[in-house]
């Protein structure tokens, strides 16, 4: 990977008049659809668990659409605030704001409108508690993570990542109208999953974050420190995932999946730790296998959450 000199401007100039298709794609891109997919994956399965079966289709649709709008709002506002960083990072410089397809003011208005629509939709079609939780997640991500933590501390993604844990609570409250320990456990699973997942990606794009002066842990710490913290969070994540078995009184499918998937995650994290024993160069850790597996782990674990009440009733 070629290093990026932070003193050199990498602003991408406009490449010509934007077509309507470009503009629509740019606004969709502001919502970061791939992140939304992952958030919804931790919402719908929890609805199955809360229902102990198949929840009402209309409720699922309202929760999914409302959650999509809420997450899209948070991501668009993140793009608005972080537009200076995005211009300096190769991974993000092709986004709408660095390319000047969407103006900062338009992105801000777009994000705020999505936030209002999501809150109203969840309030009217789901319930006030789910709407309040979605709004709290939005505010925490934009203000807590983007505006306060991201540029100031190496623990930015640890605490800021809590915003991405709220879908588990929202899915549960959409069905039951109240909180319980089961969704709190799943909230914590995602909370402890986030640092290994995101630090693996941050290792890959370490030069980008360094150029943008964002103090992600892999930017300021050596390979051994990063790998040890990834392993530590991985163990806590797996242990937390097993708590759902007694707390939610699941059948055999969920704990089996949690053990198998968790074991594979721990193997991958230890392989990363093993590579750190031979070098303190973070960029030599080859983290993308762990990153891709972390996506697979969370996806399959929450699929097991959804299937368990259907197959083991």
Coordinates of C-alpha atoms in Angstrom, one line a residue:
X1 CA 0.0 0.0 0.0
X2 CA 1.4 3.4 -1.0
X3 CA 1.5 5.8 1.9
X4 CA -0.5 9.0 1.6
X5 CA 1.2 12.2 2.6
X6 CA -1.2 14.1 4.9
X7 CA 0.3 17.4 3.6
X8 CA -0.9 16.7 0.1
X9 CA -4.4 17.6 -0.8
X10 CA -6.3 14.7 -2.4
X11 CA -9.5 16.5 -3.1
X12 CA -11.2 15.0 -6.1
X13 CA -12.3 17.6 -8.6
X14 CA -15.6 17.4 -10.5
X15 CA -15.3 15.2 -13.6
X16 CA -18.1 17.0 -15.5
X17 CA -21.8 17.7 -15.1
X18 CA -23.6 15.1 -13.0
X19 CA -26.5 13.2 -14.6
X20 CA -29.8 12.6 -12.8
X21 CA -28.7 9.0 -12.3
X22 CA -25.4 10.2 -10.7
X23 CA -27.3 12.5 -8.3
X24 CA -29.8 9.8 -7.3
X25 CA -26.9 7.3 -6.8
X26 CA -25.1 10.0 -4.7
X27 CA -28.0 10.5 -2.3
X28 CA -28.4 6.7 -1.9
X29 CA -24.6 6.5 -1.3
X30 CA -24.9 9.1 1.5
X31 CA -27.1 6.6 3.4
X32 CA -24.3 3.9 3.2
X33 CA -26.6 1.0 2.2
X34 CA -24.1 -1.8 3.1
X35 CA -24.0 -0.6 6.7
X36 CA -27.8 -0.5 6.7
X37 CA -27.9 -4.1 5.6
X38 CA -25.9 -5.2 8.6
X39 CA -28.0 -3.1 11.0
X40 CA -31.2 -4.6 9.6
X41 CA -29.7 -8.1 10.0
X42 CA -29.6 -7.5 13.8
X43 CA -33.2 -6.1 13.8
X44 CA -35.4 -8.6 12.1
X45 CA -34.1 -11.8 13.8
X46 CA -34.6 -10.3 17.2
X47 CA -38.3 -9.7 16.2
X48 CA -38.6 -13.5 15.6
X49 CA -37.1 -14.2 19.0
X50 CA -39.4 -11.7 20.7
X51 CA -42.4 -13.2 18.9
X52 CA -41.2 -16.8 19.5
X53 CA -42.3 -17.3 15.9
X54 CA -43.0 -15.3 12.8
X55 CA -43.9 -11.6 13.6
X56 CA -46.6 -9.8 11.7
X57 CA -45.5 -8.9 8.2
X58 CA -46.8 -5.3 8.4
X59 CA -44.9 -4.7 11.7
X60 CA -41.7 -6.1 10.1
X61 CA -42.0 -3.9 7.1
X62 CA -42.7 -0.8 9.2
X63 CA -39.8 -1.5 11.5
X64 CA -37.4 -2.2 8.6
X65 CA -38.4 0.9 6.6
X66 CA -38.3 3.1 9.7
X67 CA -34.9 1.6 10.7
X68 CA -33.6 2.1 7.2
X69 CA -34.5 5.7 7.2
X70 CA -33.1 6.2 10.7
X71 CA -29.7 4.6 9.8
X72 CA -29.7 6.4 6.5
X73 CA -30.2 9.7 8.3
X74 CA -27.3 9.0 10.7
X75 CA -25.0 8.0 7.9
X76 CA -25.9 11.0 5.7
X77 CA -25.2 13.4 8.7
X78 CA -21.9 11.5 9.3
X79 CA -21.0 12.1 5.6
X80 CA -21.8 15.8 6.1
X81 CA -19.7 16.3 9.2
X82 CA -16.8 14.1 8.0
X83 CA -16.5 15.5 4.5
X84 CA -13.1 17.0 5.2
X85 CA -11.8 13.6 6.3
X86 CA -13.4 11.8 3.4
X87 CA -11.5 14.0 0.9
X88 CA -8.2 12.9 2.5
X89 CA -8.9 9.2 2.5
X90 CA -8.6 7.0 -0.6
X91 CA -11.3 4.7 0.7
X92 CA -13.9 7.5 0.9
X93 CA -12.8 10.2 -1.6
X94 CA -15.3 8.8 -4.2
X95 CA -18.3 9.6 -2.0
X96 CA -20.8 12.2 -3.0
X97 CA -19.5 15.2 -1.0
X98 CA -15.8 14.8 -1.9
X99 CA -16.9 14.5 -5.6
X100 CA -19.1 17.6 -5.2
X101 CA -22.1 15.9 -6.6
X102 CA -24.1 16.8 -3.5
X103 CA -23.6 20.1 -1.7
X104 CA -22.9 20.0 2.1
X105 CA -26.1 21.9 2.8
X106 CA -28.2 19.4 0.7
X107 CA -26.6 16.5 2.5
X108 CA -27.4 18.1 5.9
X109 CA -31.0 18.7 4.9
X110 CA -31.4 15.2 3.4
X111 CA -30.1 13.7 6.6
X112 CA -32.4 15.7 8.8
X113 CA -35.4 14.9 6.7
X114 CA -34.7 11.2 6.9
X115 CA -34.4 11.5 10.6
X116 CA -37.7 13.2 11.0
X117 CA -39.5 10.7 8.7
X118 CA -38.0 7.7 10.5
X119 CA -39.0 9.0 13.9
X120 CA -42.6 9.7 12.8
X121 CA -42.9 6.4 11.0
X122 CA -41.7 4.3 13.9
X123 CA -43.8 6.4 16.3
X124 CA -47.0 6.0 14.3
X125 CA -46.7 2.5 12.9
X126 CA -44.6 0.7 15.5
X127 CA -44.5 2.3 18.9
X128 CA -43.1 5.3 20.8
X129 CA -40.4 3.3 22.5
X130 CA -38.9 1.9 19.3
X131 CA -39.0 5.5 17.8
X132 CA -37.2 6.9 20.8
X133 CA -34.5 4.2 20.6
X134 CA -34.0 4.8 16.9
X135 CA -33.7 8.6 17.5
X136 CA -31.3 8.0 20.4
X137 CA -29.1 5.8 18.2
X138 CA -29.1 8.4 15.5
X139 CA -28.1 11.2 17.9
X140 CA -25.5 9.1 19.6
X141 CA -23.8 8.1 16.3
X142 CA -23.8 11.7 14.9
X143 CA -23.0 13.6 18.1
X144 CA -21.3 11.1 20.4
X145 CA -19.2 9.2 17.8
X146 CA -18.8 11.4 14.7
X147 CA -18.6 14.8 16.4
X148 CA -17.0 14.0 19.8
X149 CA -15.2 10.7 19.9
X150 CA -13.9 9.9 16.4
X151 CA -11.2 12.6 16.2
X152 CA -10.2 12.6 19.8
X153 CA -9.6 9.1 21.2
X154 CA -8.3 5.7 20.2
X155 CA -11.4 4.2 21.9
X156 CA -13.6 6.0 19.4
X157 CA -15.1 2.9 17.8
X158 CA -15.5 1.1 21.2
X159 CA -17.9 3.6 22.7
X160 CA -19.1 5.1 19.4
X161 CA -19.9 1.7 18.1
X162 CA -22.7 1.4 20.7
X163 CA -24.9 3.3 18.2
X164 CA -24.9 0.2 15.9
X165 CA -26.1 -2.0 18.8
X166 CA -29.5 -0.3 19.1
X167 CA -31.2 -2.3 16.3
X168 CA -31.3 -5.3 18.6
X169 CA -33.3 -3.3 21.1
X170 CA -35.5 -1.8 18.4
X171 CA -36.4 -5.2 17.0
X172 CA -37.4 -6.5 20.4
X173 CA -39.4 -3.4 21.5
X174 CA -41.2 -3.3 18.1
X175 CA -42.8 -6.7 19.0
X176 CA -43.2 -6.4 22.8
X177 CA -43.3 -2.7 23.5
X178 CA -40.8 -3.1 26.3
X179 CA -37.2 -3.9 27.0
X180 CA -35.9 -7.1 28.5
X181 CA -32.6 -8.8 29.2
X182 CA -32.5 -10.9 26.0
X183 CA -32.1 -7.9 23.6
X184 CA -29.7 -6.3 26.1
X185 CA -27.5 -9.4 25.7
X186 CA -27.6 -9.1 21.9
X187 CA -26.9 -5.4 22.2
X188 CA -23.7 -6.4 24.1
X189 CA -22.7 -9.0 21.6
X190 CA -22.7 -6.4 18.8
X191 CA -20.9 -4.0 21.2
X192 CA -18.0 -6.4 21.8
X193 CA -18.0 -7.5 18.2
X194 CA -17.5 -4.0 16.9
X195 CA -13.9 -3.4 17.9
X196 CA -12.4 -6.6 16.4
X197 CA -14.5 -6.0 13.3
X198 CA -13.6 -2.3 12.8
X199 CA -10.0 -2.5 13.9
X200 CA -9.4 -5.2 11.3
X201 CA -10.6 -2.8 8.7
X202 CA -8.7 0.1 10.2
X203 CA -5.5 -2.0 10.0
X204 CA -6.1 -2.4 6.3
X205 CA -6.7 1.4 5.8
X206 CA -4.2 2.5 8.5
X207 CA -2.5 5.0 6.2
X208 CA -5.8 6.6 5.3
X209 CA -6.7 7.2 8.9
X210 CA -3.2 8.5 9.6
X211 CA -3.5 10.9 6.7
X212 CA -6.8 12.2 8.0
X213 CA -5.4 12.4 11.6
X214 CA -8.1 10.1 13.0
X215 CA -6.5 8.2 16.0
X216 CA -7.8 4.7 15.3
X217 CA -6.0 2.2 17.5
X218 CA -4.0 0.7 14.6
X219 CA -2.7 4.2 13.8
X220 CA -1.3 4.9 17.2
X221 CA -0.4 1.4 18.6
X222 CA 1.8 -1.4 17.5
X223 CA 0.8 -4.8 16.1
X224 CA 1.0 -6.7 19.3
X225 CA -1.2 -4.2 21.2
X226 CA -3.9 -4.1 18.5
X227 CA -3.9 -7.9 18.1
X228 CA -4.1 -8.5 21.9
X229 CA -7.1 -6.1 22.2
X230 CA -8.8 -7.8 19.3
X231 CA -8.4 -11.2 21.0
X232 CA -9.6 -9.9 24.3
X233 CA -12.8 -8.4 22.9
X234 CA -13.4 -11.6 20.9
X235 CA -13.4 -13.7 24.0
X236 CA -15.8 -11.3 25.8
X237 CA -18.0 -11.3 22.7
X238 CA -18.2 -15.1 22.5
X239 CA -18.9 -15.4 26.3
X240 CA -21.6 -12.8 26.1
X241 CA -23.2 -14.5 23.1
X242 CA -23.6 -17.7 25.2
X243 CA -25.6 -15.8 27.9
X244 CA -28.6 -15.6 25.5
X245 CA -29.2 -19.4 25.9
X246 CA -30.3 -19.3 29.5
X247 CA -31.7 -15.8 29.5
X248 CA -33.9 -16.2 26.5
X249 CA -34.4 -19.9 27.1
X250 CA -33.5 -20.8 23.5
X251 CA -33.5 -24.2 22.1
X252 CA -30.5 -26.2 21.0
X253 CA -29.9 -24.4 17.7
X254 CA -28.7 -21.1 19.0
X255 CA -26.1 -22.3 21.6
X256 CA -24.8 -24.7 19.0
X257 CA -24.3 -22.0 16.5
X258 CA -22.9 -19.6 19.1
X259 CA -20.2 -22.2 20.1
X260 CA -19.2 -23.2 16.6
X261 CA -19.2 -19.6 15.2
X262 CA -17.5 -18.2 18.3
X263 CA -14.8 -20.9 18.2
X264 CA -14.0 -20.1 14.6
X265 CA -13.9 -16.3 15.4
X266 CA -11.4 -17.0 18.2
X267 CA -9.2 -19.1 15.9
X268 CA -9.1 -16.2 13.4
X269 CA -8.3 -13.7 16.1
X270 CA -5.5 -15.9 17.5
X271 CA -4.1 -16.3 14.0
X272 CA -3.9 -12.5 13.8
X273 CA -2.2 -12.5 17.2
X274 CA 0.3 -15.1 16.0
X275 CA 1.3 -13.0 13.1
X276 CA 1.9 -10.0 15.5
X277 CA 4.6 -12.1 17.3
X278 CA 6.9 -11.8 14.3
X279 CA 6.5 -8.1 13.7
X280 CA 5.3 -4.9 15.3
X281 CA 4.3 -3.5 11.9
X282 CA 0.5 -3.2 12.0
X283 CA 0.3 -3.3 8.2
X284 CA 1.8 -6.8 8.2
X285 CA -1.0 -8.4 10.1
X286 CA -3.1 -9.2 7.0
X287 CA -6.4 -8.5 8.8
X288 CA -9.0 -8.8 6.0
X289 CA -9.7 -12.5 6.5
X290 CA -10.7 -11.6 10.1
X291 CA -12.8 -8.7 8.9
X292 CA -14.7 -10.8 6.3
X293 CA -15.2 -13.5 8.9
X294 CA -16.5 -11.1 11.4
X295 CA -19.3 -10.1 9.0
X296 CA -20.1 -13.8 8.4
X297 CA -20.1 -14.5 12.2
X298 CA -22.6 -11.8 13.0
X299 CA -24.8 -12.7 10.0
X300 CA -25.0 -16.4 10.9
X301 CA -25.3 -15.8 14.6
X302 CA -28.4 -13.6 14.1
X303 CA -29.8 -16.1 11.5
X304 CA -29.6 -18.6 14.3
X305 CA -31.4 -16.2 16.6
X306 CA -34.3 -16.1 14.1
X307 CA -34.4 -19.8 13.3
X308 CA -34.1 -21.1 16.8
X309 CA -37.7 -20.3 17.9
X310 CA -39.0 -21.7 14.6
X311 CA -37.1 -25.0 14.7
X312 CA -36.9 -25.8 18.4
X313 CA -40.3 -24.8 19.8

